[in-house]
């Protein structure tokens, strides 16, 4: 059971907009910023969104993040087949002397 | 360019030990925290441990505390994970990651190294 809760799957057709939610608590998302990682099949994770809504250099503006209270979400607009991947939210958690926490991951399928 | 390269993985029996290494290049290593994250076969990402730039701040996941030890050698631009008393549930691909752009942001990752725990 992951500390951050994500839906296990999401799907959309090319060109559509999809959102992936991430639910936490006061000790993690309620206190710290949220980061999102994309993991394409067979590859290492890649930073997609950091500090709730910041895109690293090279990440298309089709990807956006937001946070409200103890929840966060990742939005992908103009869905492309190359977006098919696993997406993970993550945050720091100040319970148990401090630790990093990930969501369980959401597998995005482009239909 | 930032590069992270893990090594030291392999097959180990339950109860055994293994030491992972991660060699870093392309950034001022001593200034940044480093993390280990693992992924069991077919499962999601699990944060394992992190160490501050000076080595003074160290954190562990509950699942490894007391069995794993993270350390770093800033002269060698390397971070290590000593894994003791390994269990079947420790079998995973282990990634090292660098926290450069901002606190708690893992913006660079290695390619990962497989640790297999089996008798």
XYZ file of C-alpha atoms in Angstrom:
230
model
C 0.000 0.000 0.000
C 1.585 3.250 -1.153
C 1.511 6.380 1.004
C 0.355 8.429 -2.000
C -2.726 7.141 -3.818
C -2.983 7.124 -7.596
C -5.449 5.369 -9.894
C -3.779 2.239 -11.279
C -4.756 3.049 -14.848
C -5.847 5.838 -17.157
C -6.529 5.996 -20.860
C -7.330 8.359 -23.679
C -7.307 8.687 -27.420
C -4.768 10.726 -29.385
C -5.369 14.439 -28.995
C -7.420 14.055 -25.822
C -6.635 15.536 -22.415
C -6.201 13.189 -19.477
C -5.580 13.844 -15.816
C -3.989 11.646 -13.176
C -4.701 12.290 -9.516
C -2.459 11.820 -6.506
C -3.870 11.890 -2.994
C -1.807 12.205 0.163
C -1.970 13.691 3.632
C -0.825 16.649 5.674
C 2.574 15.085 6.368
C 3.474 14.813 2.686
C 1.553 16.680 -0.029
C -0.003 18.978 2.562
C 3.467 20.208 3.557
C 5.835 19.551 0.657
C 5.848 20.081 -3.073
C 4.903 17.304 -5.455
C 7.009 15.885 -8.251
C 5.903 13.705 -11.144
C 7.987 11.091 -12.955
C 7.397 9.375 -16.266
C 8.701 5.858 -16.831
C 8.602 4.614 -20.392
C 8.656 0.810 -20.794
C 12.052 -0.663 -19.984
C 13.671 2.635 -19.032
C 14.619 4.561 -15.904
C 12.178 7.116 -14.518
C 12.436 10.659 -15.825
C 11.482 13.858 -14.020
C 8.382 15.314 -15.678
C 7.076 17.977 -13.289
C 8.729 19.317 -10.141
C 7.704 21.676 -7.358
C 3.999 21.087 -8.107
C 3.891 22.733 -11.507
C 7.370 23.362 -12.900
C 8.527 21.712 -16.102
C 12.204 20.877 -16.460
C 13.885 22.016 -19.633
C 12.840 19.854 -22.561
C 9.466 18.745 -21.202
C 6.664 19.838 -23.552
C 4.067 22.266 -22.218
C 1.434 19.600 -22.936
C 2.347 18.359 -19.451
C 1.187 20.382 -16.460
C 0.868 19.865 -12.734
C -1.181 21.336 -9.939
C -1.646 20.919 -6.224
C -4.409 21.768 -3.810
C -4.331 20.897 -0.132
C -3.337 17.251 0.197
C -3.933 16.324 -3.436
C -2.146 16.893 -6.703
C -2.799 16.147 -10.332
C -0.943 15.744 -13.590
C -2.613 16.799 -16.822
C -1.538 15.728 -20.281
C -3.125 17.512 -23.216
C -2.855 16.646 -26.889
C -2.254 13.006 -25.985
C 0.277 11.183 -28.172
C 1.123 7.510 -28.541
C 4.570 8.247 -27.132
C 2.967 9.317 -23.841
C 2.067 5.713 -23.083
C 4.002 5.080 -19.879
C 3.776 4.724 -16.117
C 3.424 7.966 -14.172
C 4.370 8.378 -10.526
C 3.766 11.209 -8.093
C 6.234 11.717 -5.262
C 6.795 13.950 -2.274
C 8.759 14.165 0.950
C 6.977 12.978 4.082
C 7.928 14.205 7.538
C 6.471 11.286 9.443
C 8.733 8.513 10.764
C 11.805 10.776 10.941
C 11.491 11.851 7.296
C 11.285 9.801 4.133
C 10.533 9.989 0.461
C 7.208 8.591 -0.717
C 5.879 7.601 -4.123
C 2.431 6.923 -5.435
C 1.697 3.423 -6.672
C 1.907 4.570 -10.263
C -0.646 5.043 -13.041
C -0.318 3.170 -16.294
C -1.439 5.425 -19.114
C -2.738 3.727 -22.238
C -3.229 5.630 -25.483
C -6.083 3.917 -27.292
C 26.175 16.273 -18.990
C 25.106 14.698 -15.723
C 25.731 10.964 -15.645
C 24.996 8.402 -12.954
C 26.225 4.829 -13.292
C 25.281 2.083 -10.845
C 27.335 -1.057 -10.325
C 27.635 -3.941 -7.895
C 24.351 -5.712 -8.478
C 23.936 -9.424 -8.946
C 22.679 -12.641 -7.372
C 22.855 -13.070 -3.613
C 21.368 -15.633 -1.235
C 18.817 -14.634 1.409
C 20.660 -13.307 4.422
C 23.603 -12.268 2.302
C 25.127 -8.850 1.645
C 25.805 -6.706 -1.390
C 27.257 -3.252 -1.904
C 25.944 -1.040 -4.663
C 27.949 1.865 -6.025
C 26.884 4.859 -8.053
C 29.508 6.916 -9.870
C 28.483 10.470 -10.674
C 29.856 12.988 -13.153
C 28.918 16.277 -14.774
C 28.020 18.208 -11.610
C 29.574 19.341 -8.321
C 28.815 16.120 -6.484
C 29.501 17.273 -2.945
C 26.850 19.996 -3.112
C 23.860 17.718 -3.663
C 21.885 15.018 -1.927
C 21.775 11.583 -3.489
C 19.004 8.996 -3.310
C 18.451 5.293 -3.905
C 15.087 4.190 -5.297
C 14.144 0.617 -6.135
C 11.577 -1.143 -8.287
C 10.630 -4.768 -7.703
C 9.759 -6.769 -10.837
C 6.441 -5.558 -12.221
C 5.929 -3.168 -9.310
C 6.086 0.561 -8.683
C 8.867 2.784 -7.449
C 9.908 2.607 -3.797
C 12.137 5.229 -2.197
C 14.944 3.563 -0.221
C 17.348 6.108 1.237
C 19.028 9.461 0.778
C 22.159 11.217 1.990
C 22.944 14.916 2.114
C 25.865 16.479 0.311
C 28.120 16.478 3.357
C 27.005 13.004 4.402
C 25.616 14.210 7.715
C 21.911 13.961 6.871
C 20.740 10.413 6.210
C 17.247 8.967 5.887
C 15.929 5.446 5.313
C 12.663 3.791 4.408
C 11.246 1.689 7.221
C 11.595 -1.415 5.059
C 15.411 -1.154 5.005
C 16.297 0.726 8.204
C 18.746 -1.292 10.274
C 19.790 -3.465 7.312
C 20.957 -0.982 4.638
C 23.598 1.717 5.037
C 23.981 4.636 2.656
C 27.296 6.466 2.408
C 29.212 8.690 0.018
C 32.781 9.545 -0.895
C 32.860 13.067 -2.292
C 36.489 12.673 -3.343
C 35.409 9.822 -5.615
C 32.074 11.369 -6.650
C 30.346 8.205 -5.537
C 27.451 7.109 -3.378
C 27.062 3.621 -1.962
C 24.353 1.371 -0.583
C 25.526 -1.423 1.684
C 22.742 -3.984 1.820
C 22.872 -6.562 4.612
C 20.590 -9.407 5.655
C 18.947 -9.349 2.243
C 15.462 -10.734 1.861
C 13.491 -11.973 -1.134
C 11.462 -8.763 -1.039
C 14.632 -6.711 -1.587
C 14.931 -8.122 -5.102
C 14.575 -5.171 -7.432
C 16.213 -2.831 -9.873
C 18.008 -0.212 -7.801
C 18.359 3.303 -9.170
C 20.543 6.077 -7.842
C 19.233 9.563 -8.373
C 20.563 13.075 -7.849
C 18.690 15.910 -6.182
C 20.056 18.926 -8.068
C 17.398 21.322 -9.312
C 15.596 21.675 -5.970
C 15.171 19.916 -2.640
C 13.489 16.486 -2.870
C 13.471 16.633 -6.693
C 15.166 13.626 -8.286
C 16.093 15.224 -11.567
C 18.767 12.800 -12.747
C 18.618 9.010 -12.588
C 21.007 6.203 -13.365
C 20.039 3.340 -15.638
C 19.483 1.002 -12.704
C 21.124 -2.196 -11.499
C 19.409 -5.496 -10.783
C 19.694 -7.174 -7.405
C 18.415 -10.749 -7.300
C 17.889 -12.427 -3.924
C 17.409 -16.141 -4.306
C 18.727 -19.385 -2.898
